[in-house]
CSV table of C-alpha atoms and ligand atoms in Angstrom, one decimal:
chain,number,residue,atom,x,y,z
S,1,UNK,CA,21.5,-1.2,34.3
S,2,UNK,CA,20.3,1.8,32.3
S,3,UNK,CA,20.1,1.3,28.5
S,4,UNK,CA,21.3,4.3,26.6
S,5,UNK,CA,18.5,5.3,24.2
S,6,UNK,CA,19.3,6.8,20.8
S,7,UNK,CA,18.2,10.4,20.5
S,8,UNK,CA,17.3,12.3,17.4
S,9,UNK,CA,18.5,15.7,16.4
S,10,UNK,CA,15.5,17.3,18.1
S,11,UNK,CA,16.4,15.6,21.4
S,12,UNK,CA,13.4,13.2,21.2
S,13,UNK,CA,14.1,9.5,21.5
S,14,UNK,CA,14.8,8.2,17.9
S,15,UNK,CA,12.4,5.4,17.3
S,16,UNK,CA,14.1,4.6,14.0
S,17,UNK,CA,17.6,4.0,15.5
S,18,UNK,CA,16.9,0.3,15.6
S,19,UNK,CA,14.1,-0.3,13.2
S,20,UNK,CA,16.4,-0.7,10.2
S,21,UNK,CA,18.3,-3.5,11.9
S,22,UNK,CA,15.2,-5.5,12.1
S,23,UNK,CA,15.1,-6.0,8.3
S,24,UNK,CA,17.3,-8.3,6.2
S,25,UNK,CA,19.2,-6.2,3.8
S,26,UNK,CA,21.3,-8.2,1.3
S,27,UNK,CA,25.0,-7.3,1.2
S,28,UNK,CA,25.7,-4.2,-0.8
S,29,UNK,CA,22.0,-3.5,-1.7
S,30,UNK,CA,20.5,0.0,-1.4
S,31,UNK,CA,16.8,-0.6,-1.5
S,32,UNK,CA,14.3,2.0,-2.6
S,33,UNK,CA,11.5,-0.2,-3.6
S,34,UNK,CA,9.6,-0.6,-0.4
S,35,UNK,CA,6.6,0.9,-2.1
S,36,UNK,CA,6.5,-2.1,-4.4
S,37,UNK,CA,7.8,-5.0,-2.2
S,38,UNK,CA,8.8,-4.2,1.4
S,39,UNK,CA,12.1,-5.7,2.8
S,40,UNK,CA,11.8,-8.9,4.8
S,41,UNK,CA,11.6,-8.4,8.5
S,42,UNK,CA,14.2,-10.7,10.0
S,43,UNK,CA,11.7,-12.0,12.6
S,44,UNK,CA,9.4,-13.6,9.9
S,45,UNK,CA,12.1,-16.1,9.0
S,46,UNK,CA,11.7,-18.0,12.3
S,47,UNK,CA,8.1,-17.1,12.6
S,48,UNK,CA,7.2,-18.7,9.2
S,49,UNK,CA,9.3,-21.7,10.1
S,50,UNK,CA,7.4,-22.1,13.4
S,51,UNK,CA,4.0,-21.7,11.7
S,52,UNK,CA,5.0,-24.4,9.1
S,53,UNK,CA,6.6,-26.8,11.5
S,54,UNK,CA,4.6,-26.5,14.7
S,55,UNK,CA,1.2,-25.1,13.7
S,56,UNK,CA,0.8,-26.9,10.5
S,57,UNK,CA,3.2,-29.9,10.7
S,58,UNK,CA,2.6,-30.9,14.3
S,59,UNK,CA,-0.7,-29.1,15.2
S,60,UNK,CA,-2.5,-29.9,12.0
S,61,UNK,CA,-6.2,-29.3,12.1
S,62,UNK,CA,-6.2,-28.4,15.8
S,63,UNK,CA,-4.3,-25.3,15.0
S,64,UNK,CA,-7.4,-23.6,13.7
S,65,UNK,CA,-8.3,-23.2,17.3
S,66,UNK,CA,-5.1,-23.7,19.3
S,67,UNK,CA,-3.0,-21.4,17.1
S,68,UNK,CA,-6.0,-19.2,16.5
S,69,UNK,CA,-5.8,-19.4,12.8
S,70,UNK,CA,-9.5,-18.6,12.7
S,71,UNK,CA,-9.1,-15.0,13.8
S,72,UNK,CA,-6.0,-14.1,11.8
S,73,UNK,CA,-7.9,-11.8,9.4
S,74,UNK,CA,-9.4,-9.8,12.2
S,75,UNK,CA,-6.2,-9.8,14.3
S,76,UNK,CA,-4.0,-8.6,11.4
S,77,UNK,CA,-6.7,-6.1,10.4
S,78,UNK,CA,-6.7,-4.6,13.9
S,79,UNK,CA,-3.0,-4.0,13.6
S,80,UNK,CA,-3.4,-2.2,10.3
S,81,UNK,CA,-6.3,-0.1,11.7
S,82,UNK,CA,-4.0,2.0,13.8
S,83,UNK,CA,-2.0,3.0,10.7
S,84,UNK,CA,-5.1,4.2,8.8
S,85,UNK,CA,-7.2,5.8,11.5
S,86,UNK,CA,-9.8,3.1,11.8
S,87,UNK,CA,-11.3,1.2,14.7
S,88,UNK,CA,-9.7,-2.3,15.2
S,89,UNK,CA,-13.0,-4.0,14.3
S,90,UNK,CA,-13.4,-2.1,11.0
S,91,UNK,CA,-10.5,-3.7,9.2
S,92,UNK,CA,-9.9,-7.3,8.0
S,93,UNK,CA,-6.9,-8.7,6.2
S,94,UNK,CA,-7.8,-11.0,3.3
S,95,UNK,CA,-7.7,-11.7,-0.4
S,96,UNK,CA,-5.9,-9.3,-2.8
S,97,UNK,CA,-6.4,-5.6,-3.2
S,98,UNK,CA,-8.1,-6.1,-6.5
S,99,UNK,CA,-10.6,-8.7,-5.1
S,100,UNK,CA,-11.3,-6.5,-2.0
S,101,UNK,CA,-12.0,-3.5,-4.3
S,102,UNK,CA,-14.6,-5.5,-6.1
S,103,UNK,CA,-16.3,-6.5,-2.8
S,104,UNK,CA,-16.4,-3.0,-1.5
S,105,UNK,CA,-17.4,-1.2,-4.7
S,106,UNK,CA,-20.3,-3.6,-5.2
S,107,UNK,CA,-21.3,-3.0,-1.6
S,108,UNK,CA,-21.1,0.7,-2.0
S,109,UNK,CA,-23.3,0.8,-5.2
S,110,UNK,CA,-25.8,-1.5,-3.5
S,111,UNK,CA,-26.2,1.1,-0.7
S,112,UNK,CA,-27.1,3.7,-3.3
S,113,UNK,CA,-29.8,2.1,-5.4
S,114,UNK,CA,-31.2,4.1,-8.3
S,115,UNK,CA,-27.9,6.0,-8.8
S,116,UNK,CA,-26.3,5.1,-12.0
S,117,UNK,CA,-22.7,6.5,-12.0
S,118,UNK,CA,-19.3,5.6,-10.5
S,119,UNK,CA,-16.8,8.4,-10.7
S,120,UNK,CA,-13.1,7.5,-10.6
S,121,UNK,CA,-9.6,8.9,-11.4
S,122,UNK,CA,-8.7,8.2,-15.1
S,123,UNK,CA,-5.1,7.9,-14.0
S,124,UNK,CA,-5.7,5.3,-11.3
S,125,UNK,CA,-3.7,2.1,-11.0
S,126,UNK,CA,-5.0,0.0,-13.9
S,127,UNK,CA,-6.4,-2.9,-11.8
S,128,UNK,CA,-8.7,-0.4,-10.0
S,129,UNK,CA,-10.0,0.8,-13.4
S,130,UNK,CA,-10.6,-2.7,-14.6
S,131,UNK,CA,-12.5,-3.7,-11.4
S,132,UNK,CA,-14.6,-0.6,-11.5
S,133,UNK,CA,-15.5,-1.2,-15.2
S,134,UNK,CA,-16.7,-4.7,-14.3
S,135,UNK,CA,-18.8,-3.6,-11.4
S,136,UNK,CA,-20.4,-1.0,-13.7
S,137,UNK,CA,-21.1,-3.7,-16.4
S,138,UNK,CA,-22.7,-6.0,-13.8
S,139,UNK,CA,-25.0,-3.3,-12.4
S,140,UNK,CA,-25.7,-1.4,-15.6
S,141,UNK,CA,-23.9,1.7,-14.4
S,142,UNK,CA,-21.8,4.3,-16.2
S,143,UNK,CA,-18.2,5.0,-15.3
S,144,UNK,CA,-17.0,8.6,-15.4
S,145,UNK,CA,-13.2,8.4,-15.4
S,146,UNK,CA,-11.6,11.9,-15.2
S,147,UNK,CA,-8.4,13.3,-13.9
S,148,UNK,CA,-8.5,13.6,-10.1
S,149,UNK,CA,-8.7,17.4,-10.3
S,150,UNK,CA,-12.0,17.1,-12.1
S,151,UNK,CA,-13.7,14.6,-9.8
S,152,UNK,CA,-15.5,17.1,-7.6
S,153,UNK,CA,-17.1,18.9,-10.5
S,154,UNK,CA,-18.5,15.6,-11.7
S,155,UNK,CA,-20.3,14.8,-8.5
S,156,UNK,CA,-24.1,14.9,-8.6
S,157,UNK,CA,-27.3,13.2,-7.5
S,158,UNK,CA,-26.7,10.3,-9.9
S,159,UNK,CA,-23.3,9.3,-8.5
S,160,UNK,CA,-23.4,6.1,-6.3
S,161,UNK,CA,-19.7,5.8,-5.5
S,162,UNK,CA,-16.4,7.6,-5.9
S,163,UNK,CA,-13.3,5.4,-6.2
S,164,UNK,CA,-10.0,7.1,-5.6
S,165,UNK,CA,-6.4,6.3,-4.6
S,166,UNK,CA,-5.1,8.3,-1.7
S,167,UNK,CA,-1.4,8.4,-2.8
S,168,UNK,CA,-0.9,8.3,-6.6
S,169,UNK,CA,1.3,5.3,-7.6
S,170,UNK,CA,3.2,7.3,-10.2
S,171,UNK,CA,3.6,10.8,-8.8
S,172,UNK,CA,3.1,10.0,-5.1
S,173,UNK,CA,0.7,12.9,-5.0
S,174,UNK,CA,-1.6,12.8,-1.9
S,175,UNK,CA,-5.2,13.5,-2.6
S,176,UNK,CA,-7.1,15.3,0.2
S,177,UNK,CA,-9.0,12.5,1.9
S,178,UNK,CA,-11.1,14.9,3.9
S,179,UNK,CA,-12.1,17.2,1.0
S,180,UNK,CA,-13.0,14.4,-1.5
S,181,UNK,CA,-14.9,12.4,1.2
S,182,UNK,CA,-16.9,15.4,2.3
S,183,UNK,CA,-17.6,16.4,-1.3
S,184,UNK,CA,-18.8,12.9,-2.2
S,185,UNK,CA,-21.1,12.9,0.9
S,186,UNK,CA,-22.6,16.3,-0.1
S,187,UNK,CA,-23.6,14.7,-3.4
S,188,UNK,CA,-25.0,11.7,-1.5
S,189,UNK,CA,-22.4,9.3,-2.8
S,190,UNK,CA,-20.1,6.9,-0.9
S,191,UNK,CA,-16.4,6.9,-1.3
S,192,UNK,CA,-13.9,4.1,-1.6
S,193,UNK,CA,-10.2,4.8,-1.0
S,194,UNK,CA,-7.3,2.7,-2.2
S,195,UNK,CA,-4.6,3.0,0.4
S,196,UNK,CA,-2.0,0.8,-1.3
S,197,UNK,CA,0.7,3.5,-1.2
S,198,UNK,CA,-0.5,4.9,2.1
S,199,UNK,CA,-0.5,2.5,5.0
S,200,UNK,CA,3.0,2.3,6.5
S,201,UNK,CA,4.3,5.2,4.5
S,202,UNK,CA,1.8,8.0,5.0
S,203,UNK,CA,-0.6,8.2,7.9
S,204,UNK,CA,-4.3,8.8,7.2
S,205,UNK,CA,-7.4,9.1,9.3
S,206,UNK,CA,-10.3,7.3,7.8
S,207,UNK,CA,-12.5,7.8,10.8
S,208,UNK,CA,-11.8,11.5,11.1
S,209,UNK,CA,-12.6,12.0,7.4
S,210,UNK,CA,-15.7,9.8,7.8
S,211,UNK,CA,-14.5,7.6,4.9
S,212,UNK,CA,-16.9,4.8,3.9
S,213,UNK,CA,-14.7,2.1,2.5
S,214,UNK,CA,-11.0,1.4,1.8
S,215,UNK,CA,-8.7,-1.3,0.5
S,216,UNK,CA,-4.9,-1.6,0.4
S,217,UNK,CA,-1.9,-3.9,-0.1
S,218,UNK,CA,0.0,-6.0,2.5
S,219,UNK,CA,3.2,-6.4,0.6
S,220,UNK,CA,4.3,-2.7,0.1
S,221,UNK,CA,5.1,-0.5,3.1
S,222,UNK,CA,3.5,-3.1,5.4
S,223,UNK,CA,6.3,-5.6,4.6
S,224,UNK,CA,4.0,-8.7,4.5
S,225,UNK,CA,6.0,-10.4,1.7
S,226,UNK,CA,5.3,-11.2,-1.9
S,227,UNK,CA,1.6,-11.7,-2.6
S,228,UNK,CA,0.8,-11.0,1.1
S,229,UNK,CA,-3.0,-10.8,1.8
S,230,UNK,CA,-4.4,-7.3,1.4
S,231,UNK,CA,-6.9,-5.6,3.7
S,232,UNK,CA,-10.2,-3.8,3.5
S,233,UNK,CA,-12.0,-1.2,5.8
S,234,UNK,CA,-15.7,-0.7,6.1
S,235,UNK,CA,-17.0,2.1,8.3
S,236,UNK,CA,-18.9,0.6,11.3
S,237,UNK,CA,-22.0,2.6,10.4
S,238,UNK,CA,-22.3,0.8,7.1
S,239,UNK,CA,-21.0,-2.7,7.8
S,240,UNK,CA,-24.2,-4.4,8.8
S,241,UNK,CA,-26.1,-2.9,5.9
S,242,UNK,CA,-23.6,-4.2,3.3
S,243,UNK,CA,-24.3,-7.1,1.0
S,244,UNK,CA,-20.9,-8.1,-0.4
S,245,UNK,CA,-21.0,-10.1,-3.6
S,246,UNK,CA,-18.4,-12.8,-2.7
S,247,UNK,CA,-20.5,-14.4,0.0
S,248,UNK,CA,-18.4,-17.3,1.1
S,249,UNK,CA,-18.6,-19.4,4.2
S,250,UNK,CA,-15.8,-17.5,6.1
S,251,UNK,CA,-18.1,-14.5,6.0
S,252,UNK,CA,-21.0,-16.5,7.4
S,253,UNK,CA,-22.3,-15.7,10.9
S,254,UNK,CA,-21.8,-19.4,11.8
S,255,UNK,CA,-19.6,-21.1,9.2
S,256,UNK,CA,-19.3,-24.4,11.2
S,257,UNK,CA,-23.1,-24.8,11.2
S,258,UNK,CA,-22.7,-25.7,7.5
S,259,UNK,CA,-26.1,-24.2,6.9
S,260,UNK,CA,-27.5,-24.1,3.4
S,261,UNK,CA,-28.6,-20.5,3.8
S,262,UNK,CA,-26.2,-17.6,3.9
S,263,UNK,CA,-26.3,-15.4,6.9
S,264,UNK,CA,-23.6,-12.7,7.0
S,265,UNK,CA,-21.4,-12.2,10.0
S,266,UNK,CA,-21.7,-9.0,12.0
S,267,UNK,CA,-19.6,-6.1,10.9
S,268,UNK,CA,-16.6,-6.1,8.6
S,269,UNK,CA,-16.1,-9.9,9.1
S,270,UNK,CA,-18.9,-10.5,6.5
S,271,UNK,CA,-16.4,-9.3,3.9
S,272,UNK,CA,-14.3,-12.5,4.3
S,273,UNK,CA,-14.9,-15.1,1.6
S,274,UNK,CA,-13.1,-18.5,1.7
S,275,UNK,CA,-10.4,-20.2,3.8
S,276,UNK,CA,-7.6,-17.7,4.2
S,277,UNK,CA,-3.9,-18.4,3.3
S,278,UNK,CA,-2.8,-19.0,6.9
S,279,UNK,CA,1.0,-18.9,6.4
S,280,UNK,CA,1.0,-15.7,4.4
S,281,UNK,CA,-1.5,-14.0,6.7
S,282,UNK,CA,0.5,-15.1,9.8
S,283,UNK,CA,3.7,-13.7,8.3
S,284,UNK,CA,1.9,-10.4,7.5
S,285,UNK,CA,0.5,-10.2,11.0
S,286,UNK,CA,4.0,-10.7,12.5
S,287,UNK,CA,5.6,-8.2,10.1
S,288,UNK,CA,3.0,-5.6,11.2
S,289,UNK,CA,4.5,-5.7,14.8
S,290,UNK,CA,7.4,-3.7,13.4
S,291,UNK,CA,5.2,-0.7,13.6
S,292,UNK,CA,4.6,-1.2,17.3
S,293,UNK,CA,5.8,1.8,19.3
S,294,UNK,CA,6.3,3.9,16.1
S,295,UNK,CA,4.2,7.1,16.5
S,296,UNK,CA,2.5,8.0,13.2
S,297,UNK,CA,3.7,11.6,13.4
S,298,UNK,CA,7.3,10.3,13.7
S,299,UNK,CA,6.7,8.0,10.7
S,300,UNK,CA,5.5,10.9,8.6
S,301,UNK,CA,8.3,13.2,9.7
S,302,UNK,CA,10.9,10.6,8.8
S,303,UNK,CA,9.4,10.0,5.4
S,304,UNK,CA,9.3,13.7,4.6
S,305,UNK,CA,12.9,14.2,5.7
S,306,UNK,CA,14.0,11.4,3.3
S,307,UNK,CA,12.0,12.6,0.3
S,308,UNK,CA,12.9,16.2,0.9
S,309,UNK,CA,16.6,15.5,1.1
S,310,UNK,CA,16.3,13.4,-2.1
S,311,UNK,CA,14.5,16.3,-4.0
S,312,UNK,CA,17.1,18.8,-2.8
S,313,UNK,CA,19.9,16.7,-4.0
S,314,UNK,CA,18.3,16.0,-7.4
S,315,UNK,CA,17.8,19.7,-7.9
S,316,UNK,CA,21.4,20.4,-7.1
S,317,UNK,CA,23.1,17.5,-8.7
S,318,UNK,CA,20.9,15.8,-11.3
S,319,UNK,CA,18.8,18.7,-12.9
S,320,UNK,CA,21.8,19.5,-15.1
S,321,UNK,CA,21.5,16.0,-16.5
S,322,UNK,CA,17.9,16.6,-17.5
S,323,UNK,CA,16.1,14.9,-14.5
S,324,UNK,CA,12.8,16.4,-13.6
S,325,UNK,CA,11.1,15.8,-10.2
S,326,UNK,CA,7.6,14.4,-11.1
S,327,UNK,CA,6.4,14.3,-7.5
S,328,UNK,CA,4.9,17.3,-5.5
S,329,UNK,CA,7.4,19.6,-4.0
S,330,UNK,CA,4.9,20.7,-1.3
S,331,UNK,CA,5.4,18.4,1.7
S,332,UNK,CA,1.7,18.2,2.5
S,333,UNK,CA,1.0,16.7,-1.0
S,334,UNK,CA,3.9,14.3,-1.1
S,335,UNK,CA,3.7,10.6,-0.3
S,336,UNK,CA,6.6,8.4,0.6
S,337,UNK,CA,8.2,7.9,-2.8
S,338,UNK,CA,9.6,10.3,-5.3
S,339,UNK,CA,9.4,9.9,-9.1
S,340,UNK,CA,11.8,11.4,-11.5
S,341,UNK,CA,11.3,11.6,-15.2
S,342,UNK,CA,14.1,11.3,-17.8
S,343,UNK,CA,14.1,10.2,-21.4
S,344,UNK,CA,16.8,7.6,-20.6
S,345,UNK,CA,15.1,6.6,-17.3
S,346,UNK,CA,14.8,2.9,-18.3
S,347,UNK,CA,18.6,2.5,-19.0
S,348,UNK,CA,19.5,4.5,-15.9
S,349,UNK,CA,17.4,2.2,-13.7
S,350,UNK,CA,19.1,-0.9,-15.2
S,351,UNK,CA,22.5,0.7,-14.6
S,352,UNK,CA,21.5,1.4,-11.0
S,353,UNK,CA,20.4,-2.2,-10.6
S,354,UNK,CA,23.8,-3.4,-11.8
S,355,UNK,CA,25.2,-1.4,-8.9
S,356,UNK,CA,22.7,-2.9,-6.5
S,357,UNK,CA,20.6,0.2,-6.2
S,358,UNK,CA,17.0,-1.0,-6.5
S,359,UNK,CA,14.1,1.3,-7.4
S,360,UNK,CA,11.6,0.7,-10.2
S,361,UNK,CA,10.5,2.0,-13.5
S,362,UNK,CA,6.9,2.8,-14.7
S,363,UNK,CA,6.0,3.6,-18.2
S,364,UNK,CA,6.7,5.7,-20.1
S,365,UNK,CA,9.6,7.3,-18.3
S,366,UNK,CA,9.0,7.4,-14.5
S,367,UNK,CA,11.9,6.3,-12.2
S,368,UNK,CA,10.3,5.6,-8.8
S,369,UNK,CA,12.2,5.6,-5.6
S,370,UNK,CA,10.5,4.6,-2.4
S,371,UNK,CA,11.7,5.8,1.0
S,372,UNK,CA,10.4,3.5,3.7
S,373,UNK,CA,10.6,5.3,7.0
S,374,UNK,CA,11.3,2.1,8.9
S,375,UNK,CA,14.6,1.4,7.1
S,376,UNK,CA,15.8,3.9,4.6
S,377,UNK,CA,18.5,6.4,5.7
S,378,UNK,CA,19.8,9.9,4.7
S,379,UNK,CA,23.2,8.3,3.8
S,380,UNK,CA,21.5,6.1,1.3
S,381,UNK,CA,19.7,9.1,-0.2
S,382,UNK,CA,23.1,10.7,-0.9
S,383,UNK,CA,24.6,7.5,-2.2
S,384,UNK,CA,21.7,7.1,-4.6
S,385,UNK,CA,22.0,10.6,-6.1
S,386,UNK,CA,25.8,10.2,-6.4
S,387,UNK,CA,25.3,6.9,-8.3
S,388,UNK,CA,22.8,8.4,-10.8
S,389,UNK,CA,25.2,11.3,-11.3
S,390,UNK,CA,28.1,8.9,-12.0
S,391,UNK,CA,26.0,6.8,-14.4
S,392,UNK,CA,25.1,10.0,-16.4
S,393,UNK,CA,28.7,11.2,-16.5
S,394,UNK,CA,29.9,7.8,-17.8
S,395,UNK,CA,26.9,7.4,-20.1
S,396,UNK,CA,26.5,4.0,-18.5
S,397,UNK,CA,22.7,3.9,-19.3
S,398,UNK,CA,23.6,3.6,-23.0
S,399,UNK,CA,25.2,0.1,-22.7
S,400,UNK,CA,23.2,-2.4,-24.8
S,401,UNK,CA,22.7,-4.6,-21.8
S,402,UNK,CA,20.9,-1.8,-20.0
S,403,UNK,CA,18.7,-1.0,-23.0
S,404,UNK,CA,17.2,-4.6,-23.1
S,405,UNK,CA,13.6,-4.4,-22.1
S,406,UNK,CA,12.1,-6.9,-19.7
S,407,UNK,CA,8.5,-7.6,-18.6
S,408,UNK,CA,9.1,-6.9,-14.9
S,409,UNK,CA,11.1,-3.9,-13.7
W,1,PLP,C1,-0.1,-2.0,-5.8
W,1,PLP,C2,-1.5,-1.6,-6.1
W,1,PLP,C3,-2.5,-2.5,-6.4
W,1,PLP,C4,-2.2,-4.0,-6.5
W,1,PLP,O1,-3.4,-4.8,-6.4
W,1,PLP,P1,-3.2,-6.3,-6.3
W,1,PLP,O2,-4.5,-6.9,-6.3
W,1,PLP,O3,-2.4,-6.6,-5.0
W,1,PLP,O4,-2.3,-6.8,-7.4
W,1,PLP,C5,-3.8,-2.0,-6.6
W,1,PLP,N1,-4.0,-0.6,-6.5
W,1,PLP,C6,-3.1,0.2,-6.3
W,1,PLP,C7,-3.4,1.7,-6.2
W,1,PLP,C8,-1.7,-0.2,-6.1
W,1,PLP,O5,-0.8,0.7,-5.9
């Protein structure tokens, strides 16, 4: 029997017709926070239960081999590689983004001995700034933190490494990976990209840009679950020359020799440190399968359709209430979330949450709405704008309950 395939407006098969159904969406919830914590893929419920009951409970220590726990960092990494334009062997999934950033920034500065400066974006995600500062302290380097637009003019023969986020976490602005990478190389520096708001939302091509290092999160658009392992990328041409600072036994060439001397594994595997969190990593790996069969161009097109529709509706319906679009209007510069600014943004987000519309708030007045191409829809975009409009008309944001500040938003 022929199965009728859903077709998009352009006549091409619609790969997204069934991807939304593969996620658990709580009743009544409209979710626009996939850039912070992705929805749960339904399949991981049974998968996690199997890993716990069969692999851990029954298989016990044998599962390191029989369930192939050993190679999970490499296998999950290979799945992420396709989404970021890397070779499967150049990516491993492990540790947190912050820890991975430390490992790769140290490796980068060690590959450029004698150079005394790290250049970074002054508006980067704070953890990136903290880590870069500590690397500089340890190695006696100077950090030049400037707005992204001024990074290139600060490149010179003293710069060891440039650390930059591809998609800005507040504005969703995309920085030109090719231009920044080439400019860094012209100055003789290496570049480290943070892809936390990229992978799964915005395609990129690390290999085509000749990027040196990258890190990113597993729990945002990759839907790996809260605190999911992160990943890191090291260009093949550098990997065997790298000395990463967290040399643990899982990055050893032969961990089960229990040798007193450290001998790093070949390639990116040397960036592993200690025993990985098998359950979390296995869940991430299974969640990544949801990207199977989704062409990256289609992912990008879908993301742009959602963010474009949102911006158009905001201009038409919400600008009169004082909302300002704080994300780039040019499609080529816009990631997969859109930020709005409004003086009452905090209260509006709380009022939205009470109606089960979930986005998030970033200081001082950014309202962020993530549009995950695998599960968000055009209908939801319209409902979101209508809800904000209604909250403004009723001055719902002004209720005392919605003005109460909490630590997490
Ligand atoms: C989310 C995010 C992080 C988070 O790092 P963790 O170590 O996972 O807490 C780091 N950098 C950027 C740019 C992010 O967006």
